Amino acid sequence: MNSELLNYYEAIEQASADMLSAARTGNWDEVVKLEGACVLLISQLKAAANQAQLAPGESQLKTRIMQRILLNDAEIRHLAEPWLEDLDQVMKGKSRMVH
């Protein structure tokens, strides 16, 4: 029960988990790189979905994968908030950074 479409969902989930790992270590360049990989995978998934459908039992697995992706995304956003706030201050010329 491991269809091509399900493989794309699993690859996107793995990329999101890798993004979360990079975000936890503050490696934002890696997060951005992996985000680009996710965009490509999603594009490929959309193209493949025009040609095939998930098997009946795969829909539940897809839902669980999507929930994990959303949880990863939420934690990445939470970790990024201070970094984005600092970036906003730098762009306004009011850096809080002390180096």
mmCIF file of N, CA and C in Angstrom:
data_model
loop_
_atom_site.group_PDB
_atom_site.id
_atom_site.type_symbol
_atom_site.label_atom_id
_atom_site.label_comp_id
_atom_site.label_asym_id
_atom_site.label_seq_id
_atom_site.Cartn_x
_atom_site.Cartn_y
_atom_site.Cartn_z
ATOM 1 N N MET A 1 0.836 -1.193 0.000
ATOM 2 C CA MET A 1 0.000 0.000 0.000
ATOM 3 C C MET A 1 0.875 1.249 0.000
ATOM 4 N N ASN A 2 1.968 1.246 -0.697
ATOM 5 C CA ASN A 2 2.870 2.390 -0.710
ATOM 6 C C ASN A 2 2.889 2.995 -2.103
ATOM 7 N N SER A 3 1.855 3.743 -2.439
ATOM 8 C CA SER A 3 1.718 4.304 -3.771
ATOM 9 C C SER A 3 2.689 5.461 -3.992
ATOM 10 N N GLU A 4 2.818 5.845 -5.243
ATOM 11 C CA GLU A 4 3.674 6.984 -5.598
ATOM 12 C C GLU A 4 3.227 8.250 -4.871
ATOM 13 N N LEU A 5 1.924 8.477 -4.800
ATOM 14 C CA LEU A 5 1.422 9.673 -4.117
ATOM 15 C C LEU A 5 1.803 9.654 -2.636
ATOM 16 N N LEU A 6 1.654 8.507 -2.014
ATOM 17 C CA LEU A 6 1.991 8.396 -0.603
ATOM 18 C C LEU A 6 3.485 8.633 -0.394
ATOM 19 N N ASN A 7 4.294 8.198 -1.333
ATOM 20 C CA ASN A 7 5.736 8.456 -1.255
ATOM 21 C C ASN A 7 6.024 9.955 -1.230
ATOM 22 N N TYR A 8 5.279 10.732 -2.019
ATOM 23 C CA TYR A 8 5.458 12.190 -2.010
ATOM 24 C C TYR A 8 5.087 12.773 -0.646
ATOM 25 N N TYR A 9 3.957 12.335 -0.088
ATOM 26 C CA TYR A 9 3.556 12.831 1.232
ATOM 27 C C TYR A 9 4.619 12.501 2.278
ATOM 28 N N GLU A 10 5.149 11.281 2.220
ATOM 29 C CA GLU A 10 6.179 10.882 3.170
ATOM 30 C C GLU A 10 7.465 11.697 2.985
ATOM 31 N N ALA A 11 7.822 11.993 1.746
ATOM 32 C CA ALA A 11 9.016 12.805 1.480
ATOM 33 C C ALA A 11 8.823 14.227 1.998
ATOM 34 N N ILE A 12 7.635 14.769 1.832
ATOM 35 C CA ILE A 12 7.334 16.115 2.347
ATOM 36 C C ILE A 12 7.391 16.107 3.870
ATOM 37 N N GLU A 13 6.858 15.057 4.483
ATOM 38 C CA GLU A 13 6.922 14.937 5.939
ATOM 39 C C GLU A 13 8.375 14.878 6.409
ATOM 40 N N GLN A 14 9.207 14.108 5.726
ATOM 41 C CA GLN A 14 10.613 14.003 6.117
ATOM 42 C C GLN A 14 11.316 15.357 5.971
ATOM 43 N N ALA A 15 11.025 16.060 4.880
ATOM 44 C CA ALA A 15 11.626 17.383 4.685
ATOM 45 C C ALA A 15 11.176 18.339 5.786
ATOM 46 N N SER A 16 9.905 18.250 6.185
ATOM 47 C CA SER A 16 9.427 19.138 7.255
ATOM 48 C C SER A 16 10.082 18.777 8.587
ATOM 49 N N ALA A 17 10.313 17.490 8.837
ATOM 50 C CA ALA A 17 11.003 17.077 10.057
ATOM 51 C C ALA A 17 12.449 17.572 10.042
ATOM 52 N N ASP A 18 13.089 17.518 8.870
ATOM 53 C CA ASP A 18 14.457 18.032 8.742
ATOM 54 C C ASP A 18 14.489 19.552 8.953
ATOM 55 N N MET A 19 13.458 20.238 8.440
ATOM 56 C CA MET A 19 13.363 21.683 8.648
ATOM 57 C C MET A 19 13.245 21.999 10.138
ATOM 58 N N LEU A 20 12.434 21.229 10.841
ATOM 59 C CA LEU A 20 12.256 21.442 12.274
ATOM 60 C C LEU A 20 13.570 21.211 13.010
ATOM 61 N N SER A 21 14.272 20.173 12.643
ATOM 62 C CA SER A 21 15.566 19.898 13.265
ATOM 63 C C SER A 21 16.542 21.057 13.041
ATOM 64 N N ALA A 22 16.582 21.567 11.823
ATOM 65 C CA ALA A 22 17.454 22.705 11.513
ATOM 66 C C ALA A 22 17.015 23.943 12.286
ATOM 67 N N ALA A 23 15.714 24.165 12.398
ATOM 68 C CA ALA A 23 15.206 25.333 13.135
ATOM 69 C C ALA A 23 15.570 25.237 14.608
ATOM 70 N N ARG A 24 15.519 24.038 15.155
ATOM 71 C CA ARG A 24 15.862 23.857 16.571
ATOM 72 C C ARG A 24 17.316 24.217 16.858
ATOM 73 N N THR A 25 18.173 24.042 15.861
ATOM 74 C CA THR A 25 19.592 24.378 16.048
ATOM 75 C C THR A 25 19.915 25.785 15.566
ATOM 76 N N GLY A 26 18.891 26.497 15.060
ATOM 77 C CA GLY A 26 19.098 27.864 14.592
ATOM 78 C C GLY A 26 19.746 27.946 13.225
ATOM 79 N N ASN A 27 19.707 26.871 12.462
ATOM 80 C CA ASN A 27 20.304 26.842 11.124
ATOM 81 C C ASN A 27 19.248 27.280 10.100
ATOM 82 N N TRP A 28 19.003 28.580 10.042
ATOM 83 C CA TRP A 28 17.929 29.105 9.206
ATOM 84 C C TRP A 28 18.242 28.994 7.718
ATOM 85 N N ASP A 29 19.515 28.997 7.347
ATOM 86 C CA ASP A 29 19.866 28.787 5.939
ATOM 87 C C ASP A 29 19.416 27.400 5.484
ATOM 88 N N GLU A 30 19.605 26.413 6.351
ATOM 89 C CA GLU A 30 19.175 25.043 6.033
ATOM 90 C C GLU A 30 17.650 24.964 5.979
ATOM 91 N N VAL A 31 16.981 25.672 6.876
ATOM 92 C CA VAL A 31 15.506 25.698 6.864
ATOM 93 C C VAL A 31 15.014 26.220 5.518
ATOM 94 N N VAL A 32 15.609 27.315 5.053
ATOM 95 C CA VAL A 32 15.201 27.908 3.772
ATOM 96 C C VAL A 32 15.475 26.944 2.618
ATOM 97 N N LYS A 33 16.625 26.292 2.658
ATOM 98 C CA LYS A 33 16.971 25.313 1.614
ATOM 99 C C LYS A 33 15.954 24.173 1.582
ATOM 100 N N LEU A 34 15.621 23.655 2.757
ATOM 101 C CA LEU A 34 14.660 22.557 2.836
ATOM 102 C C LEU A 34 13.255 23.006 2.450
ATOM 103 N N GLU A 35 12.941 24.259 2.726
ATOM 104 C CA GLU A 35 11.644 24.797 2.310
ATOM 105 C C GLU A 35 11.533 24.761 0.792
ATOM 106 N N GLY A 36 12.637 25.078 0.107
ATOM 107 C CA GLY A 36 12.662 24.993 -1.354
ATOM 108 C C GLY A 36 12.435 23.569 -1.831
ATOM 109 N N ALA A 37 13.021 22.602 -1.119
ATOM 110 C CA ALA A 37 12.808 21.194 -1.467
ATOM 111 C C ALA A 37 11.341 20.822 -1.286
ATOM 112 N N CYS A 38 10.709 21.337 -0.231
ATOM 113 C CA CYS A 38 9.285 21.068 -0.004
ATOM 114 C C CYS A 38 8.428 21.631 -1.132
ATOM 115 N N VAL A 39 8.759 22.835 -1.576
ATOM 116 C CA VAL A 39 8.010 23.456 -2.670
ATOM 117 C C VAL A 39 8.085 22.575 -3.913
ATOM 118 N N LEU A 40 9.272 22.062 -4.207
ATOM 119 C CA LEU A 40 9.440 21.189 -5.362
ATOM 120 C C LEU A 40 8.649 19.896 -5.192
ATOM 121 N N LEU A 41 8.729 19.280 -4.021
ATOM 122 C CA LEU A 41 7.977 18.052 -3.767
ATOM 123 C C LEU A 41 6.473 18.270 -3.882
ATOM 124 N N ILE A 42 5.996 19.384 -3.373
ATOM 125 C CA ILE A 42 4.560 19.684 -3.455
ATOM 126 C C ILE A 42 4.142 19.861 -4.903
ATOM 127 N N SER A 43 4.967 20.510 -5.693
ATOM 128 C CA SER A 43 4.683 20.673 -7.116
ATOM 129 C C SER A 43 4.623 19.317 -7.812
ATOM 130 N N GLN A 44 5.569 18.452 -7.484
ATOM 131 C CA GLN A 44 5.579 17.113 -8.069
ATOM 132 C C GLN A 44 4.367 16.306 -7.621
ATOM 133 N N LEU A 45 3.986 16.459 -6.357
ATOM 134 C CA LEU A 45 2.801 15.773 -5.837
ATOM 135 C C LEU A 45 1.553 16.207 -6.592
ATOM 136 N N LYS A 46 1.419 17.515 -6.807
ATOM 137 C CA LYS A 46 0.247 18.019 -7.537
ATOM 138 C C LYS A 46 0.177 17.430 -8.938
ATOM 139 N N ALA A 47 1.316 17.362 -9.613
ATOM 140 C CA ALA A 47 1.345 16.793 -10.966
ATOM 141 C C ALA A 47 0.985 15.313 -10.928
ATOM 142 N N ALA A 48 1.525 14.583 -9.967
ATOM 143 C CA ALA A 48 1.244 13.151 -9.860
ATOM 144 C C ALA A 48 -0.214 12.903 -9.493
ATOM 145 N N ALA A 49 -0.798 13.796 -8.678
ATOM 146 C CA ALA A 49 -2.197 13.634 -8.263
ATOM 147 C C ALA A 49 -3.160 13.793 -9.433
ATOM 148 N N ASN A 50 -2.713 14.458 -10.498
ATOM 149 C CA ASN A 50 -3.550 14.568 -11.699
ATOM 150 C C ASN A 50 -3.615 13.248 -12.457
ATOM 151 N N GLN A 51 -2.667 12.356 -12.189
ATOM 152 C CA GLN A 51 -2.568 11.089 -12.904
ATOM 153 C C GLN A 51 -3.050 9.893 -12.085
ATOM 154 N N ALA A 52 -3.105 10.022 -10.764
ATOM 155 C CA ALA A 52 -3.433 8.876 -9.912
ATOM 156 C C ALA A 52 -4.171 9.341 -8.668
ATOM 157 N N GLN A 53 -4.732 8.368 -7.967
ATOM 158 C CA GLN A 53 -5.422 8.650 -6.712
ATOM 159 C C GLN A 53 -4.892 7.715 -5.639
ATOM 160 N N LEU A 54 -5.081 8.114 -4.401
ATOM 161 C CA LEU A 54 -4.709 7.244 -3.295
ATOM 162 C C LEU A 54 -5.665 6.064 -3.231
ATOM 163 N N ALA A 55 -5.135 4.925 -2.813
ATOM 164 C CA ALA A 55 -5.978 3.758 -2.564
ATOM 165 C C ALA A 55 -6.855 4.058 -1.351
ATOM 166 N N PRO A 56 -7.992 3.380 -1.229
ATOM 167 C CA PRO A 56 -8.908 3.691 -0.129
ATOM 168 C C PRO A 56 -8.256 3.706 1.256
ATOM 169 N N GLY A 57 -7.420 2.755 1.587
ATOM 170 C CA GLY A 57 -6.794 2.710 2.904
ATOM 171 C C GLY A 57 -5.700 3.740 3.100
ATOM 172 N N GLU A 58 -5.241 4.355 2.038
ATOM 173 C CA GLU A 58 -4.143 5.319 2.138
ATOM 174 C C GLU A 58 -4.596 6.704 2.590
ATOM 175 N N SER A 59 -5.856 6.995 2.467
ATOM 176 C CA SER A 59 -6.358 8.317 2.852
ATOM 177 C C SER A 59 -6.148 8.592 4.337
ATOM 178 N N GLN A 60 -6.365 7.594 5.174
ATOM 179 C CA GLN A 60 -6.153 7.784 6.612
ATOM 180 C C GLN A 60 -4.682 8.018 6.912
ATOM 181 N N LEU A 61 -3.799 7.296 6.248
ATOM 182 C CA LEU A 61 -2.366 7.495 6.438
ATOM 183 C C LEU A 61 -1.961 8.888 5.968
ATOM 184 N N LYS A 62 -2.510 9.313 4.841
ATOM 185 C CA LYS A 62 -2.245 10.677 4.334
ATOM 186 C C LYS A 62 -2.653 11.710 5.384
ATOM 187 N N THR A 63 -3.797 11.527 6.005
ATOM 188 C CA THR A 63 -4.282 12.464 7.019
ATOM 189 C C THR A 63 -3.320 12.525 8.197
ATOM 190 N N ARG A 64 -2.829 11.372 8.660
ATOM 191 C CA ARG A 64 -1.878 11.365 9.777
ATOM 192 C C ARG A 64 -0.566 12.050 9.388
ATOM 193 N N ILE A 65 -0.106 11.812 8.171
ATOM 194 C CA ILE A 65 1.117 12.465 7.686
ATOM 195 C C ILE A 65 0.916 13.972 7.642
ATOM 196 N N MET A 66 -0.217 14.416 7.112
ATOM 197 C CA MET A 66 -0.495 15.849 7.012
ATOM 198 C C MET A 66 -0.559 16.494 8.398
ATOM 199 N N GLN A 67 -1.124 15.789 9.372
ATOM 200 C CA GLN A 67 -1.179 16.331 10.733
ATOM 201 C C GLN A 67 0.229 16.516 11.302
ATOM 202 N N ARG A 68 1.121 15.556 11.048
ATOM 203 C CA ARG A 68 2.496 15.690 11.531
ATOM 204 C C ARG A 68 3.208 16.844 10.828
ATOM 205 N N ILE A 69 2.954 17.008 9.535
ATOM 206 C CA ILE A 69 3.553 18.129 8.795
ATOM 207 C C ILE A 69 3.085 19.452 9.393
ATOM 208 N N LEU A 70 1.807 19.554 9.686
ATOM 209 C CA LEU A 70 1.263 20.783 10.264
ATOM 210 C C LEU A 70 1.837 21.061 11.655
ATOM 211 N N LEU A 71 2.030 20.020 12.452
ATOM 212 C CA LEU A 71 2.649 20.197 13.769
ATOM 213 C C LEU A 71 4.095 20.673 13.624
ATOM 214 N N ASN A 72 4.833 20.071 12.684
ATOM 215 C CA ASN A 72 6.209 20.519 12.438
ATOM 216 C C ASN A 72 6.222 21.980 12.021
ATOM 217 N N ASP A 73 5.334 22.338 11.120
ATOM 218 C CA ASP A 73 5.264 23.709 10.623
ATOM 219 C C ASP A 73 4.964 24.684 11.760
ATOM 220 N N ALA A 74 4.038 24.314 12.626
ATOM 221 C CA ALA A 74 3.686 25.197 13.746
ATOM 222 C C ALA A 74 4.887 25.414 14.669
ATOM 223 N N GLU A 75 5.645 24.343 14.932
ATOM 224 C CA GLU A 75 6.806 24.507 15.811
ATOM 225 C C GLU A 75 7.902 25.324 15.126
ATOM 226 N N ILE A 76 8.088 25.127 13.829
ATOM 227 C CA ILE A 76 9.078 25.921 13.087
ATOM 228 C C ILE A 76 8.710 27.398 13.169
ATOM 229 N N ARG A 77 7.438 27.704 12.960
ATOM 230 C CA ARG A 77 6.991 29.105 13.043
ATOM 231 C C ARG A 77 7.220 29.678 14.436
ATOM 232 N N HIS A 78 6.957 28.871 15.453
ATOM 233 C CA HIS A 78 7.178 29.326 16.829
ATOM 234 C C HIS A 78 8.663 29.621 17.061
ATOM 235 N N LEU A 79 9.536 28.747 16.568
ATOM 236 C CA LEU A 79 10.970 28.954 16.715
ATOM 237 C C LEU A 79 11.465 30.149 15.905
ATOM 238 N N ALA A 80 10.805 30.426 14.795
ATOM 239 C CA ALA A 80 11.236 31.507 13.909
ATOM 240 C C ALA A 80 10.794 32.885 14.400
ATOM 241 N N GLU A 81 9.792 32.954 15.255
ATOM 242 C CA GLU A 81 9.260 34.253 15.673
ATOM 243 C C GLU A 81 10.326 35.201 16.225
ATOM 244 N N PRO A 82 11.178 34.778 17.159
ATOM 245 C CA PRO A 82 12.205 35.717 17.659
ATOM 246 C C PRO A 82 13.175 36.145 16.558
ATOM 247 N N TRP A 83 13.529 35.213 15.699
ATOM 248 C CA TRP A 83 14.438 35.519 14.599
ATOM 249 C C TRP A 83 13.805 36.525 13.646
ATOM 250 N N LEU A 84 12.534 36.334 13.349
ATOM 251 C CA LEU A 84 11.833 37.261 12.457
ATOM 252 C C LEU A 84 11.671 38.626 13.107
ATOM 253 N N GLU A 85 11.466 38.646 14.413
ATOM 254 C CA GLU A 85 11.355 39.916 15.126
ATOM 255 C C GLU A 85 12.678 40.676 15.069
ATOM 256 N N ASP A 86 13.788 39.947 15.274
ATOM 257 C CA ASP A 86 15.112 40.575 15.169
ATOM 258 C C ASP A 86 15.340 41.110 13.761
ATOM 259 N N LEU A 87 14.958 40.328 12.766
ATOM 260 C CA LEU A 87 15.114 40.751 11.381
ATOM 261 C C LEU A 87 14.298 42.009 11.110
ATOM 262 N N ASP A 88 13.096 42.056 11.637
ATOM 263 C CA ASP A 88 12.250 43.236 11.459
ATOM 264 C C ASP A 88 12.910 44.459 12.079
ATOM 265 N N GLN A 89 13.490 44.303 13.266
ATOM 266 C CA GLN A 89 14.160 45.421 13.928
ATOM 267 C C GLN A 89 15.386 45.874 13.129
ATOM 268 N N VAL A 90 16.148 44.914 12.595
ATOM 269 C CA VAL A 90 17.317 45.252 11.784
ATOM 270 C C VAL A 90 16.877 46.038 10.543
ATOM 271 N N MET A 91 15.798 45.605 9.931
ATOM 272 C CA MET A 91 15.308 46.280 8.730
ATOM 273 C C MET A 91 14.842 47.707 9.047
ATOM 274 N N LYS A 92 14.392 47.903 10.277
ATOM 275 C CA LYS A 92 13.968 49.241 10.695
ATOM 276 C C LYS A 92 15.149 50.055 11.233
ATOM 277 N N GLY A 93 16.325 49.428 11.317
ATOM 278 C CA GLY A 93 17.518 50.129 11.816
ATOM 279 C C GLY A 93 17.593 50.178 13.325
ATOM 280 N N LYS A 94 16.884 49.280 13.999
ATOM 281 C CA LYS A 94 16.862 49.268 15.457
ATOM 282 C C LYS A 94 17.312 47.920 15.977
ATOM 283 N N SER A 95 18.468 47.501 15.626
ATOM 284 C CA SER A 95 18.961 46.178 15.986
ATOM 285 C C SER A 95 19.041 45.986 17.506
ATOM 286 N N ARG A 96 18.498 44.843 17.957
ATOM 287 C CA ARG A 96 18.616 44.466 19.362
ATOM 288 C C ARG A 96 19.860 43.618 19.560
ATOM 289 N N MET A 97 20.489 43.204 18.487
ATOM 290 C CA MET A 97 21.648 42.327 18.584
ATOM 291 C C MET A 97 22.822 43.078 19.187
ATOM 292 N N VAL A 98 23.631 42.322 19.953
ATOM 293 C CA VAL A 98 24.729 42.948 20.679
ATOM 294 C C VAL A 98 26.065 42.388 20.201
ATOM 295 N N HIS A 99 26.291 42.165 18.941
ATOM 296 C CA HIS A 99 27.605 41.736 18.515
ATOM 297 C C HIS A 99 28.217 42.735 17.652
#
